[in-house]
Coordinates of C-alpha atoms (C1' of nucleotides) in Angstrom, one line a residue:
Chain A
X1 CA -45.9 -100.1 37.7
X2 CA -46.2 -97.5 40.3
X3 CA -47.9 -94.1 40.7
X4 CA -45.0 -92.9 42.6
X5 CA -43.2 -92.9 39.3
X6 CA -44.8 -89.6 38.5
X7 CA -42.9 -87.6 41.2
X8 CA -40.2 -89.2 39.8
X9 CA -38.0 -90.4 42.7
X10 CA -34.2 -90.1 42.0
X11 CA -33.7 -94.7 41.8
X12 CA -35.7 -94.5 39.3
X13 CA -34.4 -91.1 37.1
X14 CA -30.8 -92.8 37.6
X15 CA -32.3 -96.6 36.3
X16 CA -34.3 -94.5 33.2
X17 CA -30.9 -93.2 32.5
X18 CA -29.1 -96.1 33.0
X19 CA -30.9 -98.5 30.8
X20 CA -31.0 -95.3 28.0
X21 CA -27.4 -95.3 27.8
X22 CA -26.9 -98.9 28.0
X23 CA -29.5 -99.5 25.0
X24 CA -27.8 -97.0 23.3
X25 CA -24.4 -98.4 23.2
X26 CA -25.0 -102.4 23.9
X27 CA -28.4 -102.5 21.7
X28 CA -31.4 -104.2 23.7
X29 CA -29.7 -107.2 23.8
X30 CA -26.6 -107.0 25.9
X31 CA -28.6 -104.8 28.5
X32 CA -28.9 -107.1 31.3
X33 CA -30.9 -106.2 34.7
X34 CA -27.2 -106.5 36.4
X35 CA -25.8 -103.7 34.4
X36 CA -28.6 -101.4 34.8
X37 CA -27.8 -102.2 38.2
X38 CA -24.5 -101.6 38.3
X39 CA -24.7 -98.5 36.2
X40 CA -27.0 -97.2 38.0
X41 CA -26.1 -97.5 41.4
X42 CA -29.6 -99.6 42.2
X43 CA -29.7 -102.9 43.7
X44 CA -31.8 -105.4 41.4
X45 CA -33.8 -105.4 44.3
X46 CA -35.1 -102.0 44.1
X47 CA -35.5 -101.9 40.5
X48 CA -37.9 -105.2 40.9
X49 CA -39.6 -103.2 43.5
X50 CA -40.8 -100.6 41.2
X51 CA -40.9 -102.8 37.9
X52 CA -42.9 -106.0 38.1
X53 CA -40.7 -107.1 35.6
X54 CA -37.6 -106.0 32.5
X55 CA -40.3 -105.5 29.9
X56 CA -42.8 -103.1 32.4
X57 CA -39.4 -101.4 33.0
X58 CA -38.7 -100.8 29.5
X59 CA -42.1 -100.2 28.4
X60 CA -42.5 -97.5 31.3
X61 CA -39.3 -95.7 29.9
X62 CA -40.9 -95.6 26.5
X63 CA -43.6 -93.8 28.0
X64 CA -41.5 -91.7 30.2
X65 CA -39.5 -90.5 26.4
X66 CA -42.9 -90.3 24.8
X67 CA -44.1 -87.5 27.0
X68 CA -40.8 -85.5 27.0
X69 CA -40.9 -85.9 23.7
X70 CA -44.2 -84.2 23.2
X71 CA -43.7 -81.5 25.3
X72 CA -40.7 -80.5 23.0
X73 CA -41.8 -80.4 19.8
X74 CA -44.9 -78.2 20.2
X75 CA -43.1 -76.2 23.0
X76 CA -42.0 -72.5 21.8
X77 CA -44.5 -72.2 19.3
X78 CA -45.6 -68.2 19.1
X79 CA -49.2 -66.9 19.0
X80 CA -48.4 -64.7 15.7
X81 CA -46.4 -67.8 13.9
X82 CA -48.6 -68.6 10.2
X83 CA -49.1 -72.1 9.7
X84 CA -45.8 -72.5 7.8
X85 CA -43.8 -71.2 10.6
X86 CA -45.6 -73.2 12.7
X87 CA -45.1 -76.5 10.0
X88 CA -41.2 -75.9 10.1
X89 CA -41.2 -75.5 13.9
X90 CA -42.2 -78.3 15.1
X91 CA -40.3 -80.1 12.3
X92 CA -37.5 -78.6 13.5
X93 CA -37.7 -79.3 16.9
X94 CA -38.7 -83.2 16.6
X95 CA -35.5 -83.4 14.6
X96 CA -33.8 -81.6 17.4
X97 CA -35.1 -83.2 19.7
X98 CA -33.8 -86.9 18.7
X99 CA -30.0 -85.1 17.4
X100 CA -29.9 -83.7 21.5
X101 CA -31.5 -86.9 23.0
X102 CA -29.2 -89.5 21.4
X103 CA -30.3 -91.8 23.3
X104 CA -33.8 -91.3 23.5
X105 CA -33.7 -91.9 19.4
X106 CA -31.4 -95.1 19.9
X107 CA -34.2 -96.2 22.0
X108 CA -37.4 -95.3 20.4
X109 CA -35.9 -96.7 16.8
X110 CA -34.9 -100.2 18.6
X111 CA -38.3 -100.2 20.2
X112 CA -40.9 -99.7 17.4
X113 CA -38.7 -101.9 15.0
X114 CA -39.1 -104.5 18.3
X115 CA -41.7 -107.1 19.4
X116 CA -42.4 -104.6 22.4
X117 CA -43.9 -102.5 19.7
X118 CA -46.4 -104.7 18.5
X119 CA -47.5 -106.4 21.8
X120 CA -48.2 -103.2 23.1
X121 CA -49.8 -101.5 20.4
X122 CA -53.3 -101.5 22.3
X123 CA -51.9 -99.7 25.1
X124 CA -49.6 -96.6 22.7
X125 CA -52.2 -95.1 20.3
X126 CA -49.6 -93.1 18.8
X127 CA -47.0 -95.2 17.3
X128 CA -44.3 -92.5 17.0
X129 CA -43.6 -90.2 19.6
X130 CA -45.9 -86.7 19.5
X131 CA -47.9 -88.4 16.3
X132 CA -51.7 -88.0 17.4
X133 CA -50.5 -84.1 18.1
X134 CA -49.0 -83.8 14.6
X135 CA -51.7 -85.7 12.7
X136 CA -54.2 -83.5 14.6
X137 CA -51.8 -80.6 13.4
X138 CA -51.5 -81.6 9.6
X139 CA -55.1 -82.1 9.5
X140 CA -55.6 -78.7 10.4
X141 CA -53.4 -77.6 7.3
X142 CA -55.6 -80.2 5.6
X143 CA -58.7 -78.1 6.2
X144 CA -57.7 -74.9 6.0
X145 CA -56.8 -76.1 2.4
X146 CA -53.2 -74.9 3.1
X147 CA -51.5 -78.7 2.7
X148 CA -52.7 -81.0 -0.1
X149 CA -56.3 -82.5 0.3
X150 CA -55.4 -86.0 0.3
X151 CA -55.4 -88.7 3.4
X152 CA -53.9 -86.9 6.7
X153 CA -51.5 -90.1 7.1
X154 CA -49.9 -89.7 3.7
X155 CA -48.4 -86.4 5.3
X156 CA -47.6 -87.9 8.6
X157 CA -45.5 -90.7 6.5
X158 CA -43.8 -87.5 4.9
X159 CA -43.1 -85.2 7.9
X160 CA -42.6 -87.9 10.1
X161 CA -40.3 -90.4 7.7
X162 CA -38.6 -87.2 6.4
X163 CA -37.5 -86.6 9.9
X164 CA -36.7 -89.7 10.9
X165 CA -34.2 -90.4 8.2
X166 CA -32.8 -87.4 8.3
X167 CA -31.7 -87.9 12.0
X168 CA -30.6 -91.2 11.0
X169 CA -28.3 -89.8 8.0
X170 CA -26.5 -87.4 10.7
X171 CA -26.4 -89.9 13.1
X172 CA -24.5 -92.0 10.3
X173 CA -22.5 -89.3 9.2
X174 CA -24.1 -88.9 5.6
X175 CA -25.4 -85.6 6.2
X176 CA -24.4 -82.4 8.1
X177 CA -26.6 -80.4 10.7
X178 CA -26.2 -77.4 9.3
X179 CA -29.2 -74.7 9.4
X180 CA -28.7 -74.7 5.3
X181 CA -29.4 -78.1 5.1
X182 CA -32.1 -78.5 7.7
X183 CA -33.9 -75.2 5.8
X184 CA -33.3 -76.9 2.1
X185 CA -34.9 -79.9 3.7
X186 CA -37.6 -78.3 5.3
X187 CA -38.1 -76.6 1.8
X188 CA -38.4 -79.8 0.1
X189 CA -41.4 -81.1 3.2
X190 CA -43.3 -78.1 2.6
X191 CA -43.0 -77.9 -1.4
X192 CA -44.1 -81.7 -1.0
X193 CA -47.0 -81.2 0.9
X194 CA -48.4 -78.0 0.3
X195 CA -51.9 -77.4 -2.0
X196 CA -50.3 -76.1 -5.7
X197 CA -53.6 -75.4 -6.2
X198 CA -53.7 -72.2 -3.5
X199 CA -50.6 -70.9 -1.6
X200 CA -46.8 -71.1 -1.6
Chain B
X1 CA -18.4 -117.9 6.0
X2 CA -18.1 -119.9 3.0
X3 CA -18.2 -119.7 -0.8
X4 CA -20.6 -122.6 -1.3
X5 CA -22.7 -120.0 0.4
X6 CA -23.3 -118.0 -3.3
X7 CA -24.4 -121.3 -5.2
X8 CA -27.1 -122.0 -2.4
X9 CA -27.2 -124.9 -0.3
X10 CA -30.9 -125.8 0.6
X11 CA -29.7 -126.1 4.1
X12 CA -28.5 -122.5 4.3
X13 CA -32.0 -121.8 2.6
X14 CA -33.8 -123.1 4.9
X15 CA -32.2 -121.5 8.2
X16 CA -32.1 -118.4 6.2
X17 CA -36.0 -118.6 6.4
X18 CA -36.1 -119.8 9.7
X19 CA -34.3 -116.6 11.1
X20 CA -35.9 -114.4 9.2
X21 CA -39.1 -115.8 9.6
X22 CA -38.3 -116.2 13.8
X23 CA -37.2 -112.6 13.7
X24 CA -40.1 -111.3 12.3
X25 CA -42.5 -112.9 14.7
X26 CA -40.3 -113.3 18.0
X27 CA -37.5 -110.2 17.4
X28 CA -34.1 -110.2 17.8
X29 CA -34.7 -111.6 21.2
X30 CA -36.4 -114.5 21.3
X31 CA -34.3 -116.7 18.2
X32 CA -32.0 -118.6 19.8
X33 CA -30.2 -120.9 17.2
X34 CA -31.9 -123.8 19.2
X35 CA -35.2 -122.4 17.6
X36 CA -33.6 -121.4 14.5
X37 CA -32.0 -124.9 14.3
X38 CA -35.9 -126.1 15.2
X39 CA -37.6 -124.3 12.2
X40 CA -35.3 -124.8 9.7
X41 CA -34.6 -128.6 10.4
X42 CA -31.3 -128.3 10.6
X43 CA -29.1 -129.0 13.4
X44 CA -27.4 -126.9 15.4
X45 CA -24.2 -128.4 14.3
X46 CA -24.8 -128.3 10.8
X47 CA -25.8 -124.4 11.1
X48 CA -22.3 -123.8 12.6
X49 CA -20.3 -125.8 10.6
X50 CA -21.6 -122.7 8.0
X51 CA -21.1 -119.8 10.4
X52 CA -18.8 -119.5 12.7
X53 CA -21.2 -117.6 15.2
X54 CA -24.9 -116.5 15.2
X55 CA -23.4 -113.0 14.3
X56 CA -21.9 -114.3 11.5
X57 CA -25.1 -115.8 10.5
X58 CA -27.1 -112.3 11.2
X59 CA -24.9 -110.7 8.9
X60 CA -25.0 -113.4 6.4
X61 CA -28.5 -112.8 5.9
X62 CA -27.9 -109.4 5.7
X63 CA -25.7 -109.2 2.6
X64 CA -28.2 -111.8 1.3
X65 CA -31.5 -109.8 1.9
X66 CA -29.8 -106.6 0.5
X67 CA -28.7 -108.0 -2.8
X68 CA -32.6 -109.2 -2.9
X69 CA -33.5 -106.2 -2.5
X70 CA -30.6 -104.4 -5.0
X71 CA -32.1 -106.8 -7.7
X72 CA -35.8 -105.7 -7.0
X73 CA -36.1 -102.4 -7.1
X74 CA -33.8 -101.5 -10.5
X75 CA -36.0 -104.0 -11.7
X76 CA -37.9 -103.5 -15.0
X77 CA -37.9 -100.0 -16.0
X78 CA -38.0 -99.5 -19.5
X79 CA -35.6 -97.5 -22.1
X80 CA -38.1 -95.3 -22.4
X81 CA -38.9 -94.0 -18.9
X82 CA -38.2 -90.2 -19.0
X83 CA -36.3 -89.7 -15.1
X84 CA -40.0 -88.5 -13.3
X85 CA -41.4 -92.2 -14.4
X86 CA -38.1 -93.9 -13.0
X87 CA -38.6 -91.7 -10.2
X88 CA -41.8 -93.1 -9.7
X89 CA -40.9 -97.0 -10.6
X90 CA -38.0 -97.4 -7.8
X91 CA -39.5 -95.8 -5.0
X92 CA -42.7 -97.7 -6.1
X93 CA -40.7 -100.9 -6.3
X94 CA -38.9 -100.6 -2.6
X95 CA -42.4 -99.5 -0.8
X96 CA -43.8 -103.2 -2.5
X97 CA -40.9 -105.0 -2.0
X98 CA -41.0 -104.3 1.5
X99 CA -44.8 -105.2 1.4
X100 CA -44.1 -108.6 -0.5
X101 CA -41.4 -109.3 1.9
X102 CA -42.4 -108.0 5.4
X103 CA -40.0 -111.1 7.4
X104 CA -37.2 -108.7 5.4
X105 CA -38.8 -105.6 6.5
X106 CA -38.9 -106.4 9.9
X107 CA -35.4 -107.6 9.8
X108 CA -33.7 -104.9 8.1
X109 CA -36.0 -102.8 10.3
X110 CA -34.0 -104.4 13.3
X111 CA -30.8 -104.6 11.8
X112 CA -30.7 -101.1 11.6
X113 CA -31.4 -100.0 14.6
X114 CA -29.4 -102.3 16.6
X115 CA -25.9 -101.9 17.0
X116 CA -24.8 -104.7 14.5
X117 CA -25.3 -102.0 12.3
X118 CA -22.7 -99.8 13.5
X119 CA -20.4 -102.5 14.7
X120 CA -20.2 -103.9 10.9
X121 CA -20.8 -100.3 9.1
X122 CA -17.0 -100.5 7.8
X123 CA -18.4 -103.6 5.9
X124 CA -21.5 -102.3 4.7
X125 CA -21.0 -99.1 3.0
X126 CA -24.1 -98.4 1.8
X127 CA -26.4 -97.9 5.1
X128 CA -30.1 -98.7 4.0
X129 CA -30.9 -101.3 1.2
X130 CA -29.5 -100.5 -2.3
X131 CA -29.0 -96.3 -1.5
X132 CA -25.7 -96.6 -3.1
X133 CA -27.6 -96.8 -6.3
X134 CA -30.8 -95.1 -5.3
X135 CA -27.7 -92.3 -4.5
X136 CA -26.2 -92.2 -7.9
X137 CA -30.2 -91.9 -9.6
X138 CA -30.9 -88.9 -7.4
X139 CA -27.6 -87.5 -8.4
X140 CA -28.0 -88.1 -11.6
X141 CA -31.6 -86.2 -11.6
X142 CA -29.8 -83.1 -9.9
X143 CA -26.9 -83.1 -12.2
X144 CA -29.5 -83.1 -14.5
X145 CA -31.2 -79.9 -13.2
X146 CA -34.4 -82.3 -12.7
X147 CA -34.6 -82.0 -8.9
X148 CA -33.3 -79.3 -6.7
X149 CA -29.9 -78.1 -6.7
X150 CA -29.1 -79.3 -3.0
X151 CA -27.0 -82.2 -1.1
X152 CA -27.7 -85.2 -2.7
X153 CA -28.0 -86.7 0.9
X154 CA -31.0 -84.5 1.6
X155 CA -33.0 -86.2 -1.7
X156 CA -31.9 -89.7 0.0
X157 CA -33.7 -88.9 3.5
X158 CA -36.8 -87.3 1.5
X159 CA -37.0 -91.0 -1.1
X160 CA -35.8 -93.7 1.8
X161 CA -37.6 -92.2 4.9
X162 CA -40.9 -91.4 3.3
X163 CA -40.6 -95.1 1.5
X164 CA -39.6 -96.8 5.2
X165 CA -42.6 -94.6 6.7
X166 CA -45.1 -95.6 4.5
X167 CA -44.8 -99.0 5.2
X168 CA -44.6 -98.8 8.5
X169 CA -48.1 -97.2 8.1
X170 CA -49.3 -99.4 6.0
X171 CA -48.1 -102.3 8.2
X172 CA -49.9 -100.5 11.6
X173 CA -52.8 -100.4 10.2
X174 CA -52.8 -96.5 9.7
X175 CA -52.6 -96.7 5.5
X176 CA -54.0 -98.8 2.8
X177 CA -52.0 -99.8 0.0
X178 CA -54.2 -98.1 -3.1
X179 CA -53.2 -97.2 -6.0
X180 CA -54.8 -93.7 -4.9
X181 CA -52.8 -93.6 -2.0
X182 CA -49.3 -94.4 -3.5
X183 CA -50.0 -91.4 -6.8
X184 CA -50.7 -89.1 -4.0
X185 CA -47.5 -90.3 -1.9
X186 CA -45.4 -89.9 -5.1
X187 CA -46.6 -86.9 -6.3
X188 CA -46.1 -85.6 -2.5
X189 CA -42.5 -86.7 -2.6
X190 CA -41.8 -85.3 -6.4
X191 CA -42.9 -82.0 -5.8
X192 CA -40.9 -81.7 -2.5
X193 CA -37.7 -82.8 -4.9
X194 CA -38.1 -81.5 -8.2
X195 CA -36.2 -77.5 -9.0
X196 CA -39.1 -75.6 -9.2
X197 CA -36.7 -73.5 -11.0
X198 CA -37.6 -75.4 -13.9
X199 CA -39.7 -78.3 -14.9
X200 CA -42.7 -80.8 -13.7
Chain C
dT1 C1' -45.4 -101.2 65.3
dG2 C1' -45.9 -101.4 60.5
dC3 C1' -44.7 -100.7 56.1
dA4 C1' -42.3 -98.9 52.0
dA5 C1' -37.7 -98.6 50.4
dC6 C1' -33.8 -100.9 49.7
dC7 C1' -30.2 -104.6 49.2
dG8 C1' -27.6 -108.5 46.7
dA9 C1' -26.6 -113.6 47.0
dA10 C1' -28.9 -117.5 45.2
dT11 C1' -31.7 -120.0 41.7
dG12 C1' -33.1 -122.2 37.8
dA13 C1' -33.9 -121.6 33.0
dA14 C1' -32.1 -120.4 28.6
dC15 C1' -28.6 -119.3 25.8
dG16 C1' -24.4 -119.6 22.4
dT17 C1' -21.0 -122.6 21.4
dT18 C1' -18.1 -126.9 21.4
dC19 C1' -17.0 -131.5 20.2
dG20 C1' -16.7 -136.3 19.2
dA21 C1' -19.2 -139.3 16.2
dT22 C1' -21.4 -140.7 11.8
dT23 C1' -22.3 -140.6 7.0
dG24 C1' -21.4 -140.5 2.1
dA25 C1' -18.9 -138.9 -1.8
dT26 C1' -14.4 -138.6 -4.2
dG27 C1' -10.4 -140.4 -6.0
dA28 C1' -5.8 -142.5 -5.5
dA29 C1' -3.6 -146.9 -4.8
dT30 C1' -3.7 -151.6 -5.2
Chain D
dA1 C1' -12.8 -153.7 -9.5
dT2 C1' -11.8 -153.2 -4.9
dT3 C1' -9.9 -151.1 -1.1
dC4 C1' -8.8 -147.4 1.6
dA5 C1' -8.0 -142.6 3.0
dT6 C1' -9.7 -138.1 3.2
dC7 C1' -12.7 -134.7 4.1
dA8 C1' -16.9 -131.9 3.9
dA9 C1' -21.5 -132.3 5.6
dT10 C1' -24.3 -133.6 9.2
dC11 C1' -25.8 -134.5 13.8
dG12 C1' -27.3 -133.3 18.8
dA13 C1' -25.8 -134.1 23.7
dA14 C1' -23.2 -131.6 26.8
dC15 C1' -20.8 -127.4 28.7
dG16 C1' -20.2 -123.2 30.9
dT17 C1' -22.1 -118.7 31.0
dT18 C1' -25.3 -115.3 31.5
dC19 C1' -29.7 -113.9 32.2
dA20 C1' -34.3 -112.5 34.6
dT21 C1' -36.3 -113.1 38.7
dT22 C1' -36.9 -114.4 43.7
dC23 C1' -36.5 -114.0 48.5
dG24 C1' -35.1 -113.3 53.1
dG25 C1' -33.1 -109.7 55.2
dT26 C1' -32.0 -104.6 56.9
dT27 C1' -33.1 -99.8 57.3
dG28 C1' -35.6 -95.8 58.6
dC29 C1' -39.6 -93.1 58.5
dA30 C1' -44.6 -92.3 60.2

DNA sequence: TGCAACCGAATGAACGTTCGATTGATGAAT
DNA sequence: ATTCATCAATCGAACGTTCATTCGGTTGCA
């Protein structure tokens, strides 16, 4: 891969967006290099000049969602927001995120369920998007004896899973976004992982 | 597909292993029915006089895995479980079935989050392993005023997606699977369901 | 002049699926 | 008891398609 990427030339936007939509609709099968191509309005040519191959393509993108990813969810967070606001904001967002970025979430659920997830595991650290941030941010609940004092990745599981399956549920029309339900659910997060032994 | 299919040919054992096994290592890429027809020792001929297509045969294993799975996690609870300890047995038994049986993990894993899933969702009603029934126990609790008085649906994402994210954990590396670790999980999960209105 | 960006026809490998052939079990007809 | 017809089960070579990738070429900026 290229440095180049980083100033983010317009091929390769319109190829990231390409091969987003296709994966979203055709799965990662039925995504050939031809239709990126074609959908994209890039000759195979000039995607192979910037991607040594399909897989440094696709694992490029991954990192390309992963960072817009983590800008979002800690992004709008205020200076005089308690850790509870804080807890429900970012919870909020990361489910945003994924319900606004369709196919972002198509993506990133075929990719860490795929092959490319483990073969590349040395090289992503944080196996779902933003996680190192929010583990670094639970532990801090952790500490301040806010959350329950127990193993930091037993509440990633929690926040993280909770999240995950609830965009999944929309996405599969078993559940509603409505700000009732994401509040009720953010109720039963909190209630879950918050030290009965101090606060509310 | 075919009927024999229920009383259990070894051949349709064997390919059923194959694929599940192939999927787990290679993806959903990388098993061709050449190497499925390799592994399982039986031809390619043979696997297509059972399934018309290698969909067919994808989805096969599907309905198979899932009624595996139904059977599980229902599995041994006692007349005398009050609803917290049944609570505590079925999410118990779906985190270790999925730990017994990672070739089904990683397939259902895949399944999901590739568009089989939605091109065969009119067929499969209930979305993610046995929630019909892991549905109707949560509903049952809130009926009961047991667990908060909110959309069942919400309770399903809270169960499933902690469940699903715990053994993805556990399967990166990030978890152990103690006896420690999956109290603390449960009692995280419990306290984020149950109507604080009223019991523990 | 040199070099990065860009192009798409051509290539060879790999894939899903087909099909004609073989086997063996079942049972009706002789 | 023997023959024969039928048909499901089995096999794998062969087919046509589709894929990832290559490569020789053009363009245009520095």
């Amino acid at each position: 891969m290229n440095v180049r990427l980083m100033n983010f030339n317009e091929k390769i936007a319109a190829v990231f967006a390409a091969t987003l939509k296709l994966i979203h609709t055709n799965g990662f099968h039925g995504t050939p290099m031809s239709k990126i191509a074609q959908e994209s309005d890039v000759a195979i040519g000039t995607i192979y000049h910037y991607f040594p191959s399909k897989d440094d393509l696709i694992f490029a993108l991954f990192k390309h969602c992963r960072s817009l990813l983590n800008d979002y969810i800690f992004d709008g967070i205020k200076e005089d927001f308690d850790y509870k606001a804080s807890f429900f904001h970012v919870w909020r967002n990361f489910v945003k995120f994924y319900l606004e970025n369709e196919t972002v979430f198509s993506f990133f659920d075929q990719f860490f369920s795929s092959p490319y997830h483990e073969k590349n595991k040395a090289e992503i650290q944080e196996p779902i998007g933003g996680q190192n941030k929010v583990l670094d941010f639970l532990q801090e609940g952790i500490d301040q004896k806010i959350l329950k004092q127990v193993d930091v990745h037993l509440l990633v599981a929690s926040y993280i899973g909770v999240a995950l399956a609830t965009v999944h549920s929309i996405k599969f029309k078993d559940l509603k976004f409505t700000e009732k339900n994401m509040e009720e659910l953010m109720e039963i997060i909190w209630d879950g992982a918050v030290n009965r032994n101090k606060n509310n």
